[in-house]
Amino acid sequence: MGKGGSGSGSLSEGVVKKILLSYTYVAIWIFLSFTVIVYNKYILDRKLYNWPFPISLTMIHMSFCAALAFILVKVLKLVEPVTMSRDLYLSSVVPIGALYSVSLWLSNSAYIYLSVSFIQMLKALMPVAVYSIGVLLKKDGFKADTMVNMLSISLGVGVAAYGEAKFDAWGVVLQLGAVAFEATRLVMIQILLTSKGIQLNPITSLYYVAPCCLAFLFVPWIFVEFPVLRETSSFHFDFVIFGTNSLCAFALNLAVFLLVGKTSALTMNVAGVVKDWLLIAFSWSVIKDTVTPLNLFGYGLAFLGVAYYNHSKLQALKAKEAQKKATQADEEAGRLLEQRDGDGIGEKRDSQA
């Protein structure tokens, strides 16, 4: 009896430990994601650090991440590289890298024109963009109820935009462009890599994609930002600011790896919603951005739509898993039946002999 009680205690202790670890991963991811967003806003905003060069900032991030990923994969060998041919790299990784570079460029540019809170509200359109592009590229099938859900999210974001006190049309265009390119990248990962059985964790992803992003960003940087930076003789590269900012960006990728690997993608989606509300509260209380009641009402509508979308996806995954298990059980039962029938025929022949 004592042993049984001890076993039960150790089991509950293991469950508690697992739950605490999951919450720790969530907390680390929220903290780092929160830090990167606020830090980028601080650097790029003309009223704060006043360094409005989003391409340069993105290139610094990519250079830092590519170097660290190379050290982890090739020097320390802590992460196994994925076997990838030159053709696969050119046909799959290069297009994904191009989309990622434009997405990062546009999203960082939006921080110059829009508040942190409003950017988070516009990001609620991500499921709409992913689903729409998936349907266009025939990755997803069109469903009327899903489209109604997407329209409800869009309506909520539209109301939030209408209620925005410091609305900037160019900033909205930049952020919507970032959402469109990021959604296309996510769909293309499914089509070009996942469908071929290739899974990239955040470290191997940076190892392959970051140098590619750097090459794509170099072209617009030469024409758009380099001439201005060259004339700004007063600027001195601050290793503390840009080093810690880049380290946070890299650590965020590690946190994504931990969160998705140790919990699930759904946990990350839920954590993302918590992070968005925290950022909106921080933007209003600390940065003193204006958040109107109409902002919150619109984002609340969009939030409900996103929550329902995530719930529907979870139910679909559960149904698919249950169907898969049922099929496997039927196949196993069929094999046992065939084996039993075969044994019966064998015994009959032996008795006739």
mmCIF file of N, CA, C and O in Angstrom, residues 260-350:
data_model
loop_
_atom_site.group_PDB
_atom_site.id
_atom_site.type_symbol
_atom_site.label_atom_id
_atom_site.label_comp_id
_atom_site.label_asym_id
_atom_site.label_seq_id
_atom_site.Cartn_x
_atom_site.Cartn_y
_atom_site.Cartn_z
ATOM 1 N N VAL A 260 7.396 25.015 -29.153
ATOM 2 C CA VAL A 260 6.690 24.108 -30.073
ATOM 3 C C VAL A 260 7.148 22.669 -29.861
ATOM 4 O O VAL A 260 6.345 21.736 -29.898
ATOM 5 N N GLY A 261 8.459 22.490 -29.615
ATOM 6 C CA GLY A 261 9.005 21.138 -29.439
ATOM 7 C C GLY A 261 8.536 20.470 -28.158
ATOM 8 O O GLY A 261 8.269 19.274 -28.136
ATOM 9 N N LYS A 262 8.427 21.246 -27.078
ATOM 10 C CA LYS A 262 8.083 20.674 -25.774
ATOM 11 C C LYS A 262 6.598 20.756 -25.451
ATOM 12 O O LYS A 262 6.120 20.069 -24.553
ATOM 13 N N THR A 263 5.863 21.619 -26.155
ATOM 14 C CA THR A 263 4.413 21.693 -25.923
ATOM 15 C C THR A 263 3.690 21.408 -27.242
ATOM 16 O O THR A 263 3.619 20.272 -27.665
ATOM 17 N N SER A 264 3.187 22.436 -27.901
ATOM 18 C CA SER A 264 2.534 22.251 -29.201
ATOM 19 C C SER A 264 2.380 23.607 -29.891
ATOM 20 O O SER A 264 2.516 24.656 -29.263
ATOM 21 N N ALA A 265 2.073 23.563 -31.194
ATOM 22 C CA ALA A 265 1.856 24.797 -31.954
ATOM 23 C C ALA A 265 0.619 25.530 -31.426
ATOM 24 O O ALA A 265 0.551 26.764 -31.448
ATOM 25 N N LEU A 266 -0.376 24.755 -30.942
ATOM 26 C CA LEU A 266 -1.597 25.362 -30.407
ATOM 27 C C LEU A 266 -1.281 26.174 -29.145
ATOM 28 O O LEU A 266 -1.805 27.268 -28.960
ATOM 29 N N THR A 267 -0.397 25.629 -28.285
ATOM 30 C CA THR A 267 0.021 26.349 -27.074
ATOM 31 C C THR A 267 0.645 27.676 -27.453
ATOM 32 O O THR A 267 0.412 28.702 -26.818
ATOM 33 N N MET A 268 1.433 27.662 -28.530
ATOM 34 C CA MET A 268 2.090 28.887 -28.995
ATOM 35 C C MET A 268 1.055 29.901 -29.477
ATOM 36 O O MET A 268 1.194 31.107 -29.232
ATOM 37 N N ASN A 269 0.003 29.428 -30.150
ATOM 38 C CA ASN A 269 -1.064 30.323 -30.620
ATOM 39 C C ASN A 269 -1.769 31.003 -29.444
ATOM 40 O O ASN A 269 -2.037 32.204 -29.468
ATOM 41 N N VAL A 270 -2.059 30.192 -28.396
ATOM 42 C CA VAL A 270 -2.719 30.726 -27.194
ATOM 43 C C VAL A 270 -1.792 31.729 -26.494
ATOM 44 O O VAL A 270 -2.214 32.807 -26.080
ATOM 45 N N ALA A 271 -0.504 31.353 -26.387
ATOM 46 C CA ALA A 271 0.488 32.242 -25.767
ATOM 47 C C ALA A 271 0.609 33.543 -26.556
ATOM 48 O O ALA A 271 0.800 34.623 -25.979
ATOM 49 N N GLY A 272 0.466 33.443 -27.880
ATOM 50 C CA GLY A 272 0.536 34.619 -28.743
ATOM 51 C C GLY A 272 -0.575 35.609 -28.450
ATOM 52 O O GLY A 272 -0.358 36.830 -28.468
ATOM 53 N N VAL A 273 -1.764 35.097 -28.156
ATOM 54 C CA VAL A 273 -2.904 35.958 -27.820
ATOM 55 C C VAL A 273 -2.640 36.688 -26.503
ATOM 56 O O VAL A 273 -2.878 37.891 -26.380
ATOM 57 N N VAL A 274 -2.110 35.953 -25.511
ATOM 58 C CA VAL A 274 -1.759 36.550 -24.216
ATOM 59 C C VAL A 274 -0.723 37.660 -24.421
ATOM 60 O O VAL A 274 -0.833 38.758 -23.867
ATOM 61 N N LYS A 275 0.295 37.362 -25.249
ATOM 62 C CA LYS A 275 1.362 38.343 -25.538
ATOM 63 C C LYS A 275 0.777 39.604 -26.194
ATOM 64 O O LYS A 275 1.166 40.725 -25.847
ATOM 65 N N ASP A 276 -0.161 39.425 -27.129
ATOM 66 C CA ASP A 276 -0.765 40.576 -27.818
ATOM 67 C C ASP A 276 -1.494 41.491 -26.838
ATOM 68 O O ASP A 276 -1.356 42.716 -26.900
ATOM 69 N N TRP A 277 -2.281 40.894 -25.924
ATOM 70 C CA TRP A 277 -3.001 41.707 -24.940
ATOM 71 C C TRP A 277 -2.025 42.416 -24.001
ATOM 72 O O TRP A 277 -2.243 43.578 -23.636
ATOM 73 N N LEU A 278 -0.926 41.728 -23.622
ATOM 74 C CA LEU A 278 0.095 42.350 -22.766
ATOM 75 C C LEU A 278 0.754 43.537 -23.472
ATOM 76 O O LEU A 278 1.004 44.578 -22.859
ATOM 77 N N LEU A 279 1.038 43.358 -24.773
ATOM 78 C CA LEU A 279 1.661 44.430 -25.550
ATOM 79 C C LEU A 279 0.731 45.637 -25.695
ATOM 80 O O LEU A 279 1.184 46.778 -25.634
ATOM 81 N N ILE A 280 -0.556 45.354 -25.882
ATOM 82 C CA ILE A 280 -1.532 46.450 -25.988
ATOM 83 C C ILE A 280 -1.587 47.222 -24.664
ATOM 84 O O ILE A 280 -1.581 48.461 -24.639
ATOM 85 N N ALA A 281 -1.604 46.473 -23.535
ATOM 86 C CA ALA A 281 -1.618 47.107 -22.210
ATOM 87 C C ALA A 281 -0.337 47.912 -21.973
ATOM 88 O O ALA A 281 -0.375 49.034 -21.465
ATOM 89 N N PHE A 282 0.807 47.350 -22.370
ATOM 90 C CA PHE A 282 2.102 48.014 -22.202
ATOM 91 C C PHE A 282 2.173 49.278 -23.068
ATOM 92 O O PHE A 282 2.646 50.326 -22.618
ATOM 93 N N SER A 283 1.703 49.136 -24.307
ATOM 94 C CA SER A 283 1.715 50.263 -25.243
ATOM 95 C C SER A 283 0.888 51.430 -24.700
ATOM 96 O O SER A 283 1.278 52.588 -24.830
ATOM 97 N N TRP A 284 -0.237 51.106 -24.064
ATOM 98 C CA TRP A 284 -1.132 52.142 -23.528
ATOM 99 C C TRP A 284 -0.589 52.742 -22.227
ATOM 100 O O TRP A 284 -0.573 53.964 -22.059
ATOM 101 N N SER A 285 -0.075 51.888 -21.318
ATOM 102 C CA SER A 285 0.304 52.359 -19.981
ATOM 103 C C SER A 285 1.725 52.915 -19.892
ATOM 104 O O SER A 285 1.964 53.890 -19.169
ATOM 105 N N VAL A 286 2.672 52.318 -20.625
ATOM 106 C CA VAL A 286 4.076 52.726 -20.507
ATOM 107 C C VAL A 286 4.510 53.656 -21.646
ATOM 108 O O VAL A 286 5.049 54.735 -21.415
ATOM 109 N N ILE A 287 4.270 53.209 -22.898
ATOM 110 C CA ILE A 287 4.678 54.031 -24.050
ATOM 111 C C ILE A 287 3.723 55.208 -24.242
ATOM 112 O O ILE A 287 4.030 56.157 -24.938
ATOM 113 N N LYS A 288 2.538 55.121 -23.575
ATOM 114 C CA LYS A 288 1.518 56.170 -23.648
ATOM 115 C C LYS A 288 0.899 56.320 -25.044
ATOM 116 O O LYS A 288 0.535 57.416 -25.458
ATOM 117 N N ASP A 289 0.794 55.181 -25.774
ATOM 118 C CA ASP A 289 0.053 55.183 -27.036
ATOM 119 C C ASP A 289 -1.435 55.284 -26.725
ATOM 120 O O ASP A 289 -1.899 54.748 -25.709
ATOM 121 N N THR A 290 -2.173 55.943 -27.599
ATOM 122 C CA THR A 290 -3.623 56.083 -27.394
ATOM 123 C C THR A 290 -4.331 54.816 -27.857
ATOM 124 O O THR A 290 -4.202 54.409 -29.008
ATOM 125 N N VAL A 291 -5.042 54.176 -26.926
ATOM 126 C CA VAL A 291 -5.852 52.995 -27.259
ATOM 127 C C VAL A 291 -7.298 53.351 -26.976
ATOM 128 O O VAL A 291 -7.682 53.582 -25.830
ATOM 129 N N THR A 292 -8.114 53.434 -28.028
ATOM 130 C CA THR A 292 -9.506 53.872 -27.874
ATOM 131 C C THR A 292 -10.422 52.683 -27.569
ATOM 132 O O THR A 292 -10.071 51.529 -27.855
ATOM 133 N N PRO A 293 -11.599 52.942 -27.003
ATOM 134 C CA PRO A 293 -12.567 51.855 -26.768
ATOM 135 C C PRO A 293 -12.941 51.117 -28.059
ATOM 136 O O PRO A 293 -13.145 49.904 -28.055
ATOM 137 N N LEU A 294 -13.027 51.865 -29.171
ATOM 138 C CA LEU A 294 -13.350 51.242 -30.465
ATOM 139 C C LEU A 294 -12.216 50.315 -30.922
ATOM 140 O O LEU A 294 -12.472 49.264 -31.512
ATOM 141 N N ASN A 295 -10.969 50.714 -30.639
ATOM 142 C CA ASN A 295 -9.804 49.847 -30.876
ATOM 143 C C ASN A 295 -10.006 48.494 -30.205
ATOM 144 O O ASN A 295 -9.883 47.432 -30.825
ATOM 145 N N LEU A 296 -10.301 48.572 -28.903
ATOM 146 C CA LEU A 296 -10.419 47.356 -28.090
ATOM 147 C C LEU A 296 -11.619 46.517 -28.508
ATOM 148 O O LEU A 296 -11.549 45.285 -28.538
ATOM 149 N N PHE A 297 -12.732 47.186 -28.834
ATOM 150 C CA PHE A 297 -13.926 46.458 -29.273
ATOM 151 C C PHE A 297 -13.637 45.701 -30.575
ATOM 152 O O PHE A 297 -13.963 44.522 -30.711
ATOM 153 N N GLY A 298 -13.000 46.388 -31.530
ATOM 154 C CA GLY A 298 -12.661 45.753 -32.813
ATOM 155 C C GLY A 298 -11.696 44.602 -32.643
ATOM 156 O O GLY A 298 -11.893 43.515 -33.209
ATOM 157 N N TYR A 299 -10.646 44.824 -31.828
ATOM 158 C CA TYR A 299 -9.679 43.745 -31.605
ATOM 159 C C TYR A 299 -10.317 42.585 -30.850
ATOM 160 O O TYR A 299 -9.979 41.422 -31.079
ATOM 161 N N GLY A 300 -11.261 42.916 -29.946
ATOM 162 C CA GLY A 300 -11.987 41.861 -29.225
ATOM 163 C C GLY A 300 -12.755 40.963 -30.194
ATOM 164 O O GLY A 300 -12.741 39.736 -30.057
ATOM 165 N N LEU A 301 -13.417 41.572 -31.194
ATOM 166 C CA LEU A 301 -14.129 40.794 -32.231
ATOM 167 C C LEU A 301 -13.158 39.914 -33.005
ATOM 168 O O LEU A 301 -13.422 38.720 -33.235
ATOM 169 N N ALA A 302 -12.019 40.507 -33.409
ATOM 170 C CA ALA A 302 -11.009 39.757 -34.160
ATOM 171 C C ALA A 302 -10.452 38.622 -33.308
ATOM 172 O O ALA A 302 -10.250 37.500 -33.795
ATOM 173 N N PHE A 303 -10.221 38.905 -32.031
ATOM 174 C CA PHE A 303 -9.697 37.900 -31.094
ATOM 175 C C PHE A 303 -10.643 36.703 -30.976
ATOM 176 O O PHE A 303 -10.205 35.548 -30.989
ATOM 177 N N LEU A 304 -11.945 36.974 -30.879
ATOM 178 C CA LEU A 304 -12.929 35.876 -30.806
ATOM 179 C C LEU A 304 -12.904 35.036 -32.081
ATOM 180 O O LEU A 304 -12.997 33.804 -32.029
ATOM 181 N N GLY A 305 -12.763 35.710 -33.228
ATOM 182 C CA GLY A 305 -12.683 34.997 -34.501
ATOM 183 C C GLY A 305 -11.450 34.112 -34.588
ATOM 184 O O GLY A 305 -11.517 32.962 -35.027
ATOM 185 N N VAL A 306 -10.294 34.645 -34.140
ATOM 186 C CA VAL A 306 -9.041 33.867 -34.141
ATOM 187 C C VAL A 306 -9.144 32.689 -33.180
ATOM 188 O O VAL A 306 -8.698 31.577 -33.491
ATOM 189 N N ALA A 307 -9.758 32.919 -31.992
ATOM 190 C CA ALA A 307 -9.924 31.846 -30.998
ATOM 191 C C ALA A 307 -10.789 30.724 -31.565
ATOM 192 O O ALA A 307 -10.471 29.534 -31.408
ATOM 193 N N TYR A 308 -11.874 31.094 -32.250
ATOM 194 C CA TYR A 308 -12.748 30.081 -32.859
ATOM 195 C C TYR A 308 -12.016 29.313 -33.960
ATOM 196 O O TYR A 308 -12.166 28.107 -34.091
ATOM 197 N N TYR A 309 -11.198 30.042 -34.743
ATOM 198 C CA TYR A 309 -10.422 29.405 -35.818
ATOM 199 C C TYR A 309 -9.444 28.372 -35.242
ATOM 200 O O TYR A 309 -9.349 27.253 -35.735
ATOM 201 N N ASN A 310 -8.743 28.750 -34.163
ATOM 202 C CA ASN A 310 -7.802 27.820 -33.517
ATOM 203 C C ASN A 310 -8.529 26.612 -32.935
ATOM 204 O O ASN A 310 -8.046 25.481 -33.027
ATOM 205 N N HIS A 311 -9.720 26.864 -32.351
ATOM 206 C CA HIS A 311 -10.526 25.773 -31.790
ATOM 207 C C HIS A 311 -10.958 24.804 -32.902
ATOM 208 O O HIS A 311 -10.877 23.584 -32.732
ATOM 209 N N SER A 312 -11.386 25.361 -34.037
ATOM 210 C CA SER A 312 -11.817 24.524 -35.171
ATOM 211 C C SER A 312 -10.661 23.673 -35.704
ATOM 212 O O SER A 312 -10.840 22.502 -36.023
ATOM 213 N N LYS A 313 -9.469 24.292 -35.772
ATOM 214 C CA LYS A 313 -8.292 23.558 -36.238
ATOM 215 C C LYS A 313 -7.949 22.412 -35.294
ATOM 216 O O LYS A 313 -7.605 21.312 -35.727
ATOM 217 N N LEU A 314 -8.050 22.675 -33.987
ATOM 218 C CA LEU A 314 -7.767 21.638 -32.988
ATOM 219 C C LEU A 314 -8.752 20.481 -33.114
ATOM 220 O O LEU A 314 -8.349 19.312 -33.078
ATOM 221 N N GLN A 315 -10.033 20.801 -33.282
ATOM 222 C CA GLN A 315 -11.057 19.753 -33.434
ATOM 223 C C GLN A 315 -10.810 18.928 -34.700
ATOM 224 O O GLN A 315 -10.958 17.705 -34.692
ATOM 225 N N ALA A 316 -10.429 19.610 -35.783
ATOM 226 C CA ALA A 316 -10.144 18.910 -37.044
ATOM 227 C C ALA A 316 -8.948 17.972 -36.889
ATOM 228 O O ALA A 316 -8.962 16.847 -37.401
ATOM 229 N N LEU A 317 -7.918 18.440 -36.169
ATOM 230 C CA LEU A 317 -6.728 17.603 -35.931
ATOM 231 C C LEU A 317 -7.071 16.384 -35.085
ATOM 232 O O LEU A 317 -6.603 15.275 -35.351
ATOM 233 N N LYS A 318 -7.922 16.595 -34.049
ATOM 234 C CA LYS A 318 -8.352 15.483 -33.182
ATOM 235 C C LYS A 318 -9.157 14.457 -33.978
ATOM 236 O O LYS A 318 -8.969 13.246 -33.822
ATOM 237 N N ALA A 319 -10.056 14.961 -34.839
ATOM 238 C CA ALA A 319 -10.877 14.062 -35.668
ATOM 239 C C ALA A 319 -10.011 13.265 -36.627
ATOM 240 O O ALA A 319 -10.211 12.052 -36.832
ATOM 241 N N LYS A 320 -9.013 13.935 -37.212
ATOM 242 C CA LYS A 320 -8.096 13.275 -38.143
ATOM 243 C C LYS A 320 -7.281 12.197 -37.441
ATOM 244 O O LYS A 320 -7.080 11.099 -37.968
ATOM 245 N N GLU A 321 -6.824 12.528 -36.218
ATOM 246 C CA GLU A 321 -6.037 11.567 -35.428
ATOM 247 C C GLU A 321 -6.885 10.363 -35.038
ATOM 248 O O GLU A 321 -6.434 9.216 -35.096
ATOM 249 N N ALA A 322 -8.155 10.629 -34.649
ATOM 250 C CA ALA A 322 -9.074 9.547 -34.264
ATOM 251 C C ALA A 322 -9.365 8.642 -35.461
ATOM 252 O O ALA A 322 -9.401 7.408 -35.335
ATOM 253 N N GLN A 323 -9.549 9.257 -36.645
ATOM 254 C CA GLN A 323 -9.803 8.483 -37.862
ATOM 255 C C GLN A 323 -8.596 7.622 -38.224
ATOM 256 O O GLN A 323 -8.739 6.459 -38.624
ATOM 257 N N LYS A 324 -7.410 8.193 -38.040
ATOM 258 C CA LYS A 324 -6.169 7.464 -38.324
ATOM 259 C C LYS A 324 -6.036 6.244 -37.409
ATOM 260 O O LYS A 324 -5.687 5.144 -37.853
ATOM 261 N N LYS A 325 -6.340 6.455 -36.116
ATOM 262 C CA LYS A 325 -6.275 5.335 -35.155
ATOM 263 C C LYS A 325 -7.304 4.266 -35.470
ATOM 264 O O LYS A 325 -7.035 3.064 -35.357
ATOM 265 N N ALA A 326 -8.516 4.703 -35.864
ATOM 266 C CA ALA A 326 -9.582 3.757 -36.210
ATOM 267 C C ALA A 326 -9.194 2.932 -37.428
ATOM 268 O O ALA A 326 -9.412 1.705 -37.471
ATOM 269 N N THR A 327 -8.590 3.586 -38.435
ATOM 270 C CA THR A 327 -8.128 2.889 -39.645
ATOM 271 C C THR A 327 -7.050 1.865 -39.302
ATOM 272 O O THR A 327 -7.064 0.736 -39.797
ATOM 273 N N GLN A 328 -6.113 2.272 -38.432
ATOM 274 C CA GLN A 328 -5.050 1.353 -38.016
ATOM 275 C C GLN A 328 -5.617 0.149 -37.264
ATOM 276 O O GLN A 328 -5.171 -0.983 -37.456
ATOM 277 N N ALA A 329 -6.628 0.405 -36.403
ATOM 278 C CA ALA A 329 -7.271 -0.679 -35.643
ATOM 279 C C ALA A 329 -7.989 -1.643 -36.586
ATOM 280 O O ALA A 329 -7.923 -2.871 -36.417
ATOM 281 N N ASP A 330 -8.679 -1.084 -37.620
ATOM 282 C CA ASP A 330 -9.382 -1.921 -38.606
ATOM 283 C C ASP A 330 -8.393 -2.782 -39.391
ATOM 284 O O ASP A 330 -8.648 -3.969 -39.642
ATOM 285 N N GLU A 331 -7.276 -2.168 -39.783
ATOM 286 C CA GLU A 331 -6.253 -2.906 -40.537
ATOM 287 C C GLU A 331 -5.659 -4.027 -39.695
ATOM 288 O O GLU A 331 -5.427 -5.140 -40.177
ATOM 289 N N GLU A 332 -5.413 -3.739 -38.401
ATOM 290 C CA GLU A 332 -4.860 -4.740 -37.486
ATOM 291 C C GLU A 332 -5.854 -5.882 -37.287
ATOM 292 O O GLU A 332 -5.475 -7.064 -37.301
ATOM 293 N N ALA A 333 -7.134 -5.524 -37.131
ATOM 294 C CA ALA A 333 -8.183 -6.548 -36.970
ATOM 295 C C ALA A 333 -8.290 -7.404 -38.224
ATOM 296 O O ALA A 333 -8.458 -8.633 -38.154
ATOM 297 N N GLY A 334 -8.187 -6.766 -39.397
ATOM 298 C CA GLY A 334 -8.228 -7.488 -40.668
ATOM 299 C C GLY A 334 -7.081 -8.474 -40.795
ATOM 300 O O GLY A 334 -7.261 -9.617 -41.248
ATOM 301 N N ARG A 335 -5.873 -8.027 -40.373
ATOM 302 C CA ARG A 335 -4.703 -8.909 -40.434
ATOM 303 C C ARG A 335 -4.864 -10.110 -39.512
ATOM 304 O O ARG A 335 -4.529 -11.242 -39.863
ATOM 305 N N LEU A 336 -5.390 -9.849 -38.300
ATOM 306 C CA LEU A 336 -5.605 -10.945 -37.338
ATOM 307 C C LEU A 336 -6.630 -11.939 -37.864
ATOM 308 O O LEU A 336 -6.487 -13.160 -37.697
ATOM 309 N N LEU A 337 -7.686 -11.407 -38.507
ATOM 310 C CA LEU A 337 -8.738 -12.265 -39.067
ATOM 311 C C LEU A 337 -8.189 -13.146 -40.185
ATOM 312 O O LEU A 337 -8.471 -14.353 -40.247
ATOM 313 N N GLU A 338 -7.363 -12.521 -41.052
ATOM 314 C CA GLU A 338 -6.742 -13.288 -42.150
ATOM 315 C C GLU A 338 -5.815 -14.374 -41.609
ATOM 316 O O GLU A 338 -5.784 -15.496 -42.108
ATOM 317 N N GLN A 339 -5.064 -13.985 -40.548
ATOM 318 C CA GLN A 339 -4.146 -14.956 -39.946
ATOM 319 C C GLN A 339 -4.908 -16.128 -39.330
ATOM 320 O O GLN A 339 -4.533 -17.286 -39.478
ATOM 321 N N ARG A 340 -6.044 -15.779 -38.652
ATOM 322 C CA ARG A 340 -6.856 -16.821 -38.013
ATOM 323 C C ARG A 340 -7.478 -17.747 -39.061
ATOM 324 O O ARG A 340 -7.482 -18.963 -38.913
ATOM 325 N N ASP A 341 -7.970 -17.126 -40.161
ATOM 326 C CA ASP A 341 -8.558 -17.928 -41.238
ATOM 327 C C ASP A 341 -7.506 -18.834 -41.871
ATOM 328 O O ASP A 341 -7.767 -19.998 -42.192
ATOM 329 N N GLY A 342 -6.286 -18.264 -42.029
ATOM 330 C CA GLY A 342 -5.187 -19.052 -42.598
ATOM 331 C C GLY A 342 -4.834 -20.220 -41.708
ATOM 332 O O GLY A 342 -4.617 -21.348 -42.183
ATOM 333 N N ASP A 343 -4.802 -19.972 -40.389
ATOM 334 C CA ASP A 343 -4.488 -21.061 -39.437
ATOM 335 C C ASP A 343 -5.577 -22.120 -39.460
ATOM 336 O O ASP A 343 -5.304 -23.331 -39.397
ATOM 337 N N GLY A 344 -6.845 -21.667 -39.605
ATOM 338 C CA GLY A 344 -7.976 -22.606 -39.644
ATOM 339 C C GLY A 344 -7.917 -23.514 -40.857
ATOM 340 O O GLY A 344 -8.129 -24.725 -40.757
ATOM 341 N N ILE A 345 -7.567 -22.937 -42.028
ATOM 342 C CA ILE A 345 -7.454 -23.726 -43.262
ATOM 343 C C ILE A 345 -6.319 -24.727 -43.129
ATOM 344 O O ILE A 345 -6.418 -25.893 -43.538
ATOM 345 N N GLY A 346 -5.208 -24.282 -42.496
ATOM 346 C CA GLY A 346 -4.050 -25.167 -42.308
ATOM 347 C C GLY A 346 -4.415 -26.345 -41.430
ATOM 348 O O GLY A 346 -4.051 -27.505 -41.723
ATOM 349 N N GLU A 347 -5.152 -26.079 -40.345
ATOM 350 C CA GLU A 347 -5.553 -27.163 -39.424
ATOM 351 C C GLU A 347 -6.495 -28.145 -40.118
ATOM 352 O O GLU A 347 -6.435 -29.354 -39.921
ATOM 353 N N LYS A 348 -7.384 -27.611 -40.979
ATOM 354 C CA LYS A 348 -8.355 -28.458 -41.693
ATOM 355 C C LYS A 348 -7.620 -29.429 -42.632
ATOM 356 O O LYS A 348 -7.931 -30.602 -42.723
ATOM 357 N N ARG A 349 -6.615 -28.885 -43.321
ATOM 358 C CA ARG A 349 -5.828 -29.716 -44.245
ATOM 359 C C ARG A 349 -5.085 -30.813 -43.485
ATOM 360 O O ARG A 349 -4.995 -31.964 -43.930
ATOM 361 N N ASP A 350 -4.559 -30.436 -42.301
ATOM 362 C CA ASP A 350 -3.820 -31.435 -41.506
ATOM 363 C C ASP A 350 -4.739 -32.558 -41.063
ATOM 364 O O ASP A 350 -4.377 -33.723 -41.086
#
